[in-house]
Coordinates of C-alpha atoms in Angstrom, one line a residue:
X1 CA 0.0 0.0 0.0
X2 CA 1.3 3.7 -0.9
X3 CA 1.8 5.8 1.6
X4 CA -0.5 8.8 1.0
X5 CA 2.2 11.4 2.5
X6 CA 4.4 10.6 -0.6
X7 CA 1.8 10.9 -3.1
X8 CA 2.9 13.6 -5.6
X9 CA 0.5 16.6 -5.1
X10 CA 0.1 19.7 -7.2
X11 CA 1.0 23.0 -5.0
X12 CA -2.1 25.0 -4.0
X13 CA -0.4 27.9 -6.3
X14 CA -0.1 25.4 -9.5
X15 CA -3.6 24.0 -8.6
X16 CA -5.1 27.6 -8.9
X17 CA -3.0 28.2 -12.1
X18 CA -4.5 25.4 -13.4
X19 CA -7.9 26.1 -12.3
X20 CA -7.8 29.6 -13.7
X21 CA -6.8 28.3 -17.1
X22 CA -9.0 25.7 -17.3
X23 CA -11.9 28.4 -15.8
X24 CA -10.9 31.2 -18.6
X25 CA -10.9 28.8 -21.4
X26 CA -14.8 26.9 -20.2
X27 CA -16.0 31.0 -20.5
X28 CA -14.3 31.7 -24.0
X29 CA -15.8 28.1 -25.6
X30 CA -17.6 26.0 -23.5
X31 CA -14.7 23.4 -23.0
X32 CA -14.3 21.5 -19.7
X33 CA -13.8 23.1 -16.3
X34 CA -11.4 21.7 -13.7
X35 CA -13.9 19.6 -12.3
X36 CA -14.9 17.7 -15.5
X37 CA -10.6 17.9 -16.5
X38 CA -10.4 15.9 -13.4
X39 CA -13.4 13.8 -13.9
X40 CA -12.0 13.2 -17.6
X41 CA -8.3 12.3 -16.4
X42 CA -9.3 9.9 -13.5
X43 CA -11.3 8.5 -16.1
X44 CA -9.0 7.9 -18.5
X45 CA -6.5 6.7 -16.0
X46 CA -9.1 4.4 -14.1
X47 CA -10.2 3.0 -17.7
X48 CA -8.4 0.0 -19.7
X49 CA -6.6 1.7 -21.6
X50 CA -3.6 3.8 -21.7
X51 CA -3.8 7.7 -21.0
X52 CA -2.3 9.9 -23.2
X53 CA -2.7 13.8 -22.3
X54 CA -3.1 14.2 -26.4
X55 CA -7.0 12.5 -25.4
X56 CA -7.7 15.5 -22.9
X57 CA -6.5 17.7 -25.3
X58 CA -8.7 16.4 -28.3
X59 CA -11.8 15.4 -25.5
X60 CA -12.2 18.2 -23.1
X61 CA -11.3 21.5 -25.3
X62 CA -12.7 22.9 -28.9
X63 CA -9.8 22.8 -31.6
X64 CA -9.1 25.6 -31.4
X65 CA -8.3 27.2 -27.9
X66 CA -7.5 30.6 -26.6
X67 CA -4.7 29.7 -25.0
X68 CA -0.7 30.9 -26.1
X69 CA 2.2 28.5 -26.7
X70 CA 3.7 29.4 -22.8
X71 CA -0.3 29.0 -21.7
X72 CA -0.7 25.5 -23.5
X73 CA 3.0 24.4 -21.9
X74 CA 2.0 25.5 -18.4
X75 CA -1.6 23.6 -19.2
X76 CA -0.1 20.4 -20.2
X77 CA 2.6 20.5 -17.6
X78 CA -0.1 20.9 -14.5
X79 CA -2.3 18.3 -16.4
X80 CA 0.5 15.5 -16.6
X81 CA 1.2 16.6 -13.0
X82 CA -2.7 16.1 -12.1
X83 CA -2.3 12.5 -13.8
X84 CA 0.6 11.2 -11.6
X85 CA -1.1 12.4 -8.8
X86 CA -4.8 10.8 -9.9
X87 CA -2.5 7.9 -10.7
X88 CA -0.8 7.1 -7.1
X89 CA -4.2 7.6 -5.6
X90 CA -5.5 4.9 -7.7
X91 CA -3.0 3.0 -7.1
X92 CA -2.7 3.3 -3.4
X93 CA -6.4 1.3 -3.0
X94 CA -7.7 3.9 -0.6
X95 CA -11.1 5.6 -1.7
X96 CA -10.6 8.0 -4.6
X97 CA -10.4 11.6 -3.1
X98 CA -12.7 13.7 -5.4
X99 CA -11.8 17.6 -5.3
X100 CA -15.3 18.6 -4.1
X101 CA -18.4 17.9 -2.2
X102 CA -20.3 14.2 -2.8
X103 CA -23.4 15.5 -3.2
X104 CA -25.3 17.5 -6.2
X105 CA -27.2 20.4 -3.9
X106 CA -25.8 23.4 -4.6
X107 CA -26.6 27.2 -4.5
X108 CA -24.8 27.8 -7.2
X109 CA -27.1 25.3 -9.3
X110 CA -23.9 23.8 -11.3
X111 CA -22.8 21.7 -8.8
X112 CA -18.7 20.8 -9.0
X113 CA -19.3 16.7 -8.7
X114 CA -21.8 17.0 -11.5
X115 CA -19.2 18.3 -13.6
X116 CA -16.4 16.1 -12.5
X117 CA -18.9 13.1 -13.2
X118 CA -19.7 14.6 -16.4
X119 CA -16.0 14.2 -17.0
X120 CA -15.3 11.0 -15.8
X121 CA -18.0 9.4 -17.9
X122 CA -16.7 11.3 -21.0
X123 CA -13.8 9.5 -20.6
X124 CA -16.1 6.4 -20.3
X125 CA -17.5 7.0 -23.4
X126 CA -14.2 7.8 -25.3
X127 CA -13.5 3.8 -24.8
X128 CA -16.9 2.6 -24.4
X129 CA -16.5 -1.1 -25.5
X130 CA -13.4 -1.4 -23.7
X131 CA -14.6 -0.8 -20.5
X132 CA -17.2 -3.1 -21.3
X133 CA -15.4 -6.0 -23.0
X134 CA -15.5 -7.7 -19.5
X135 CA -17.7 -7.6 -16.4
X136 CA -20.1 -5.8 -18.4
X137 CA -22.8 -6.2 -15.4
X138 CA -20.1 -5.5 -13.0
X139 CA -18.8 -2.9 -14.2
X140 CA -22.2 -1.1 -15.0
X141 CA -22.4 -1.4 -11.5
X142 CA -19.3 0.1 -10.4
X143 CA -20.3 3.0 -12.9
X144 CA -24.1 4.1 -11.9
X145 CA -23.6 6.5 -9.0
X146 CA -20.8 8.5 -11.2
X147 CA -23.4 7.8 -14.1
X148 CA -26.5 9.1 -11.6
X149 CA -24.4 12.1 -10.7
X150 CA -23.1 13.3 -14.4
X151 CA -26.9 14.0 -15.1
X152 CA -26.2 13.0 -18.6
X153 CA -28.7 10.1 -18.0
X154 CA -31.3 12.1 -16.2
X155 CA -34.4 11.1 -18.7
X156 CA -33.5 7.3 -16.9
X157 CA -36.3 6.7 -14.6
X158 CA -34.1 5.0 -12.0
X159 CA -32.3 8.0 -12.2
X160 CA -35.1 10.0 -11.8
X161 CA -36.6 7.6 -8.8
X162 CA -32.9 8.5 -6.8
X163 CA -33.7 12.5 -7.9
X164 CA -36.9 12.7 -5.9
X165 CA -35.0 11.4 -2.3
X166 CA -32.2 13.7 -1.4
X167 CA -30.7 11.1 1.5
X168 CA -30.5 8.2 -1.6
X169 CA -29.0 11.0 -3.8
X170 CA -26.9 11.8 -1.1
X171 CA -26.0 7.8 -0.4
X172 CA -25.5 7.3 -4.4
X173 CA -22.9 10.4 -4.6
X174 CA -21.1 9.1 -1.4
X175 CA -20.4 5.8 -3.1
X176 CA -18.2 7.6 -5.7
X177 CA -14.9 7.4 -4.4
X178 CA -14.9 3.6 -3.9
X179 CA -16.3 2.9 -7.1
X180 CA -13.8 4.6 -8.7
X181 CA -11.2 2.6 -6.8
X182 CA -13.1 -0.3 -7.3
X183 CA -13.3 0.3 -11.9
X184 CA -9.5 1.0 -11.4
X185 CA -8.9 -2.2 -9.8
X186 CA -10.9 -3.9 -11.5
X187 CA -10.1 -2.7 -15.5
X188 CA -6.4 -2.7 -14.3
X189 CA -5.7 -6.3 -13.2
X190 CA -5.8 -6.0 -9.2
X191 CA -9.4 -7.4 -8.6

């Protein structure tokens, strides 16, 4: 087991540069903000496949982006840093820590864990019939409360059934953090 102290970490100042690039850039076109850039990277990393930071490039931002040569450096920099960091918590077997609140109520009414679900599944989505070509029940499993908390399956009505009880909304988005562990392990050989 990893020893969470040594995990690599992003400094608080890197983590805002980050934010504040990925923030600028969701205004100007609509990409992904660093909740969904987090969601999208775990996703790719917990998935069977091999991450590449050329698939956040082409699956969380428009073709063309705002951002200068130094900006786009800096921005890949941070987001390799974010990966080896998303990486040894995957691979210590604790629960995933996601970088906000597990639930969907909030007074801003764009709720950060909606949009790092909305991430992770895009990722899911990238490689759809690989993370499927085994365990398909299992892993459907392992994937509904990041699924129930995207909102991209909202018209579901077993999504909708969770909706209407804010304590089983509140239970599914708790599960989150050992389900991704859980994927990892499981798509990666250790379960």
């Amino acid at each position: 087991m990893t020893d969470l102290n040594s995990i690599p970490a992003l400094s608080e100042e890197e983590l805002e540069t980050l934010g504040t690039l990925l923030e600028d850039e969701a205004e100007r076109s609509d990409s992904f903000d660093f909740f969904a850039v987090h969601g999208f990277i775990t996703g790719l990393l917990a998935g069977p496949t091999e991450f590449e930071l050329t698939s956040v490039w082409e699956g969380a931002f428009d073709e063309q982006t705002g951002f200068n040569k130094d900006q786009k450096e800096t921005l890949s920099r941070l987001m390799n840093g974010l990966a080896k960091e998303i990486q040894a918590w995957l691979d210590s077997g604790q629960d995933f820590p996601v970088p906000c609140d597990l639930t969907l109520l909030d007074d801003d009414g764009e709720p950060p864990l909606e949009s790092w679900a909305m991430g992770f599944m895009s990722a899911v989505l990238l490689n759809e019939a690989s993370w499927y070509a085994e365990r398909e029940e299992t892993v459907a499993q392992h994937l509904f409360p990041i699924m129930y908390a995207s909102g991209l399956f909202m018209d579901e009505p077993e999504m909708a059934d969770i909706d209407e009880d804010v304590e089983l909304s509140d239970q599914m988005c708790g599960n989150i953090p050992a389900a991704v562990v859980e994927l990892y392990l499981m798509l990666n050989g250790g379960n």
